[in-house]
Amino acid sequence: MQTKLEGRTKVHFVDTEGPGTLIGEKLNPTGNKKLSAALKEDDHEFVRQLALDQVKAGADVLDVNVGVPGLNEPELLKTVVQMVAETVELPLCLDSPNFEALKTALPVAPGRPLVNSVNAEEVSLEKILPLVKERDCAVIGLTIDEKGIPKDVETRIRLTGKILERAARFDIAPEDVIIDPLVLAVSTDHEAAAITLAAIERIRTEFGVSINLGASNVSFGLPERHTLNQSFLALAMAAGANCLITDPFKLSLSLRATDLLLGKDAFSARYISQYRSLQAKDS
Ligand code: THG
């Protein structure tokens, strides 16, 4: 199954059978003081550079999140999406829980963007899905509802079914819905990753849709986060996740290594090309 995304000039397919999609997560002010300051001070150069650096590092799609408390998110998301769209050619992923922000920014996003996200709550389904249909784009569906992130696999399967069914009612095709089963930090629940991996396998077999995962969330509160993220990313991809929202500076080569080991990189071409571009950047 393929999801077509489009940026200003580039087309990218999120593909259940092909190599993984890397959504660069760094345009997100959460825990990033420099970016928060840049957004407050309208430092467009800083934002543009962070976008360009992620493209160079191997991102396929760029996530854009501007959630800084106190700032006008609808206006800011629109401004930043416009700015990033002028700077890079890749498709964009508009990351906001704020309906008004998505509604305001979607018209200025080029091509066919990815909306991040809708969830299984009534208010979310009823507001976000019509927006996605109207803009003819794709959406990430989080398996979360009024009760929060389910602890068990079964509820995540049920919520996946609910999101896909509701999308269908709005005439949104299953290939335009990428399910994100979410992962909690293993520091607070040692079974969190194992449960998400089991959910990924079942979503893939039972629904066949693309699966997204934030591969940095698993390691909150632990040392050597990079090591945990790297191991989790490989396990998640082996289980069936084909779209990873993560740090391209640290994980792009690891992601291409996993593609190769899963038989999705003929002649090691993408792995070698990623290696070379990282070498070129270092020298
Ligand atoms: N699923 C979907 N969307 C998501 C997530 C997900 N969007 C947000 C998040 N999870 C993915 N993005 C980030 C961005 C940054 C970090 C983690 C996830 C992060 N930041 C560092 C920190 O907090 O310590 C600081 C980074 C820095 O200093 O540069 O780790 O799961 N659909």
Coordinates of C-alpha atoms and ligand atoms in Angstrom, one line a residue:
M1 CA 0.0 0.0 0.0
Q2 CA 1.3 3.4 -1.0
T3 CA 0.6 6.9 0.4
K4 CA 1.4 9.7 -2.0
L5 CA 3.0 12.8 -0.5
E6 CA 4.1 15.8 -2.4
G7 CA 6.2 18.8 -1.5
R8 CA 7.0 21.9 -3.7
T9 CA 8.7 19.7 -6.3
K10 CA 9.4 16.3 -4.8
V11 CA 7.0 13.3 -4.6
H12 CA 7.5 10.7 -1.9
F13 CA 5.6 7.4 -1.4
V14 CA 5.2 6.0 2.1
D15 CA 5.2 2.3 1.1
T16 CA 4.3 -0.7 3.1
E17 CA 6.5 -2.9 0.8
G18 CA 9.4 -0.4 0.2
P19 CA 12.1 1.2 2.3
G20 CA 11.1 3.1 5.4
T21 CA 10.1 6.8 5.3
L22 CA 12.1 9.1 7.6
I23 CA 10.1 12.1 8.8
G24 CA 12.6 14.5 10.3
E25 CA 11.4 15.6 13.7
K26 CA 13.7 18.4 14.6
L27 CA 11.4 21.3 13.7
N28 CA 9.8 20.9 17.1
P29 CA 10.4 23.3 20.0
T30 CA 9.5 20.7 22.7
G31 CA 12.7 20.5 24.8
N32 CA 14.6 22.6 22.3
K33 CA 15.4 26.1 23.8
K34 CA 17.2 27.4 20.7
L35 CA 14.3 26.6 18.4
S36 CA 11.8 28.0 20.9
A37 CA 13.8 31.3 21.0
A38 CA 14.1 31.4 17.2
L39 CA 10.3 31.0 16.9
K40 CA 9.7 33.7 19.5
E41 CA 12.1 36.1 17.8
D42 CA 11.1 35.4 14.2
D43 CA 14.6 34.1 13.4
H44 CA 13.7 32.7 10.0
E45 CA 17.3 31.9 9.2
F46 CA 17.6 29.4 12.1
V47 CA 14.5 27.6 11.1
R48 CA 15.5 27.4 7.4
Q49 CA 18.9 26.1 8.3
L50 CA 17.4 23.4 10.5
A51 CA 15.1 22.4 7.6
L52 CA 18.0 22.2 5.1
D53 CA 20.3 20.3 7.5
Q54 CA 17.6 17.6 8.0
V55 CA 17.2 17.2 4.2
K56 CA 21.0 16.8 3.9
A57 CA 21.0 14.3 6.7
G58 CA 18.6 12.1 4.8
A59 CA 15.0 13.0 5.8
D60 CA 12.3 12.1 3.3
V61 CA 9.6 14.3 4.8
L62 CA 9.8 17.2 7.4
D63 CA 7.7 17.4 10.4
V64 CA 6.7 21.0 11.4
N65 CA 5.6 21.6 14.9
V66 CA 5.5 25.1 16.4
G67 CA 3.8 24.5 19.8
V68 CA 5.4 27.1 22.0
P69 CA 3.2 28.2 25.0
G70 CA 2.1 31.8 24.6
L71 CA 2.6 32.0 20.8
N72 CA -0.3 32.2 18.3
E73 CA -0.1 28.7 16.9
P74 CA -2.4 29.2 13.8
E75 CA -0.5 32.2 12.6
L76 CA 2.9 30.8 13.5
L77 CA 2.3 27.4 11.9
K78 CA 1.2 29.1 8.7
T79 CA 4.3 31.3 8.6
V80 CA 6.7 28.5 9.3
V81 CA 5.1 26.1 6.9
Q82 CA 5.3 28.7 4.2
M83 CA 8.9 29.4 5.0
V84 CA 10.0 25.8 5.1
A85 CA 8.1 25.1 1.9
E86 CA 10.1 27.8 0.1
T87 CA 13.3 26.4 1.5
V88 CA 13.0 22.6 0.8
E89 CA 11.4 20.5 -1.9
L90 CA 10.3 17.7 0.3
P91 CA 6.7 17.0 1.5
L92 CA 5.8 18.5 4.9
C93 CA 4.1 16.9 7.9
L94 CA 2.0 19.4 9.8
D95 CA 2.2 18.5 13.5
S96 CA -0.3 20.1 15.7
P97 CA -3.1 19.1 18.1
N98 CA -4.7 22.5 17.3
F99 CA -7.5 22.3 14.7
E100 CA -7.3 26.0 13.9
A101 CA -3.6 25.8 13.3
L102 CA -4.0 22.9 10.9
K103 CA -6.9 24.7 9.2
T104 CA -4.9 27.9 8.7
A105 CA -1.6 26.3 7.6
L106 CA -3.0 23.6 5.3
P107 CA -3.8 25.9 2.4
V108 CA -0.2 27.2 2.3
A109 CA 1.4 23.8 2.4
P110 CA 2.6 22.8 -1.0
G111 CA 1.6 19.6 -2.9
R112 CA 0.1 16.9 -0.8
P113 CA 1.1 17.2 2.8
L114 CA 0.6 14.9 5.8
V115 CA -1.6 16.0 8.6
N116 CA -0.2 14.9 12.1
S117 CA -2.7 14.0 13.4
V118 CA -6.3 12.8 14.0
N119 CA -7.1 10.5 16.9
A120 CA -10.0 8.2 17.8
E121 CA -11.8 10.9 19.9
E122 CA -15.1 12.0 18.5
V123 CA -14.2 15.7 18.4
S124 CA -10.9 14.9 16.6
L125 CA -12.6 12.6 14.0
E126 CA -15.4 15.1 13.3
K127 CA -13.1 18.1 12.8
I128 CA -9.9 16.8 11.3
L129 CA -11.2 14.2 8.8
P130 CA -13.3 16.8 6.8
L131 CA -10.2 19.0 6.7
V132 CA -8.1 16.1 5.2
K133 CA -10.8 15.3 2.7
E134 CA -11.2 18.9 1.6
R135 CA -7.4 19.4 1.1
D136 CA -7.1 15.9 -0.5
C137 CA -4.1 15.0 1.6
A138 CA -3.0 12.2 4.0
V139 CA -3.3 11.9 7.7
I140 CA -1.7 10.1 10.7
G141 CA -4.2 8.4 12.9
L142 CA -3.1 8.0 16.6
T143 CA -4.6 5.1 18.5
I144 CA -5.7 7.3 21.4
D145 CA -9.1 8.2 22.6
E146 CA -10.9 10.0 25.5
K147 CA -9.3 7.5 27.9
G148 CA -5.7 8.3 26.7
I149 CA -3.1 5.9 25.2
P150 CA -4.4 2.4 25.7
K151 CA -2.1 0.1 27.6
D152 CA -3.1 -3.0 25.7
V153 CA -2.8 -4.2 22.1
E154 CA -6.5 -5.0 21.7
T155 CA -7.7 -1.5 22.3
R156 CA -5.2 -0.1 19.8
I157 CA -6.6 -2.6 17.2
R158 CA -10.1 -1.4 18.0
L159 CA -9.1 2.3 17.7
T160 CA -7.3 1.6 14.4
G161 CA -10.6 0.1 13.1
K162 CA -12.6 3.0 14.3
I163 CA -10.3 5.6 12.6
L164 CA -10.2 3.7 9.3
E165 CA -14.0 3.3 9.3
R166 CA -14.6 6.9 10.0
A167 CA -12.1 8.0 7.4
A168 CA -14.0 5.7 4.9
R169 CA -17.2 7.4 5.8
F170 CA -15.6 10.7 4.7
D171 CA -14.5 9.0 1.6
I172 CA -10.8 9.0 2.6
A173 CA -9.0 6.0 1.2
P174 CA -7.1 3.6 3.6
E175 CA -3.8 4.5 1.8
D176 CA -4.2 8.0 3.0
V177 CA -4.4 7.0 6.6
I178 CA -1.1 6.1 8.4
I179 CA -1.7 4.6 11.8
D180 CA 0.5 5.5 14.7
P181 CA 0.1 3.0 17.6
L182 CA 2.3 5.2 19.9
V183 CA 4.9 4.1 22.3
L184 CA 5.4 5.2 25.9
A185 CA 8.7 5.5 27.7
V186 CA 10.1 2.2 28.8
S187 CA 11.5 4.0 31.9
T188 CA 8.0 4.2 33.3
D189 CA 6.6 1.0 31.9
H190 CA 9.0 -1.8 31.0
E191 CA 6.5 -3.5 28.7
A192 CA 5.6 -0.3 26.8
A193 CA 7.8 -1.1 23.8
A194 CA 6.9 -4.8 23.6
I195 CA 3.2 -3.9 23.6
T196 CA 3.7 -1.4 20.8
L197 CA 5.7 -3.9 18.8
A198 CA 2.8 -6.5 19.1
A199 CA 0.3 -3.8 18.1
I200 CA 2.4 -3.0 15.0
E201 CA 2.4 -6.6 13.9
R202 CA -1.4 -7.0 14.3
I203 CA -2.2 -3.7 12.6
R204 CA -0.1 -4.7 9.7
T205 CA -1.7 -8.1 9.3
E206 CA -5.3 -7.1 10.1
F207 CA -5.5 -3.8 8.2
G208 CA -2.5 -3.7 5.9
V209 CA -2.0 0.1 6.2
S210 CA 1.2 2.1 6.7
I211 CA 2.4 2.5 10.3
N212 CA 4.1 5.5 11.7
L213 CA 6.1 5.6 15.0
G214 CA 7.9 8.3 16.9
A215 CA 11.1 6.4 17.6
S216 CA 12.4 8.9 20.1
N217 CA 9.6 8.7 22.7
V218 CA 10.6 5.2 23.9
S219 CA 13.8 6.5 25.6
F220 CA 12.6 9.4 27.7
G221 CA 14.2 9.5 31.1
L222 CA 17.1 7.1 30.4
P223 CA 20.8 7.5 29.6
E224 CA 22.2 6.8 26.1
R225 CA 18.8 7.5 24.5
H226 CA 20.4 7.1 21.1
T227 CA 21.2 3.4 21.7
L228 CA 17.6 2.7 22.8
N229 CA 16.1 4.6 19.9
Q230 CA 18.3 2.8 17.5
S231 CA 17.4 -0.7 18.8
F232 CA 13.7 0.2 19.0
L233 CA 13.7 1.6 15.4
A234 CA 15.1 -1.7 14.0
L235 CA 12.6 -3.8 16.0
A236 CA 9.7 -1.5 15.0
M237 CA 10.6 -1.8 11.3
A238 CA 11.0 -5.5 11.6
A239 CA 7.5 -5.7 13.1
G240 CA 6.1 -3.6 10.2
A241 CA 6.5 0.1 10.9
N242 CA 7.4 1.8 7.6
C243 CA 7.3 5.4 8.6
L244 CA 9.5 6.8 11.4
I245 CA 9.3 10.2 12.9
T246 CA 12.7 10.7 14.4
D247 CA 16.1 12.5 14.4
P248 CA 17.7 12.3 11.0
F249 CA 21.1 13.5 12.3
K250 CA 21.4 10.5 14.6
L251 CA 19.2 7.8 12.9
S252 CA 19.3 8.1 9.2
L253 CA 22.1 5.6 8.6
S254 CA 20.5 3.2 11.1
L255 CA 17.2 3.4 9.3
R256 CA 18.9 2.6 6.0
A257 CA 20.8 -0.2 7.6
T258 CA 17.5 -1.7 8.8
D259 CA 16.0 -1.4 5.3
L260 CA 19.0 -3.3 3.9
L261 CA 18.8 -6.0 6.6
L262 CA 15.1 -6.4 5.9
G263 CA 15.7 -7.0 2.2
K264 CA 14.5 -3.6 1.0
D265 CA 17.7 -2.1 -0.4
A266 CA 18.9 -3.8 -3.6
F267 CA 22.7 -3.7 -4.1
S268 CA 22.9 -1.8 -0.7
A269 CA 22.4 1.3 -2.8
R270 CA 20.5 3.4 -0.4
Y271 CA 22.7 2.4 2.6
I272 CA 25.9 3.3 0.7
S273 CA 24.5 6.5 -0.6
Q274 CA 23.4 7.6 2.9
Y275 CA 26.9 6.6 4.2
R276 CA 28.6 8.7 1.5
S277 CA 26.5 11.7 2.0
L278 CA 27.2 11.6 5.7
Q279 CA 31.0 11.3 4.9
A280 CA 30.8 14.3 2.6
K281 CA 29.1 16.3 5.3
D282 CA 31.8 15.5 7.9
S283 CA 34.8 16.4 5.7
Ligands
THG1 N1 3.9 10.4 16.7 C1 3.5 11.4 15.9 N2 3.9 12.6 15.9 C2 4.8 13.0 16.9 C3 5.3 12.0 17.8 C4 4.8 10.7 17.7 N3 5.3 14.3 17.0 C5 6.0 14.7 18.1 C6 6.9 13.6 18.7 N4 6.2 12.4 18.8 C7 8.1 13.4 17.7 N5 9.0 14.5 17.7 C8 9.9 14.7 18.7 C9 10.7 15.9 18.6 C10 11.7 16.1 19.5 C11 12.0 15.1 20.5 C12 11.3 13.9 20.5 C13 10.2 13.7 19.6 C14 13.1 15.2 21.4 N6 13.6 16.4 21.8 C15 14.7 16.5 22.7 C16 14.3 16.3 24.1 O1 13.1 16.6 24.4 O2 15.1 16.0 24.9 C17 15.4 17.8 22.5 C18 16.0 17.9 21.2 C19 17.0 19.0 21.0 O3 17.5 19.5 22.0 O4 17.3 19.2 19.8 O5 13.6 14.2 22.0 O6 5.1 9.8 18.4 N7 2.6 11.1 14.9

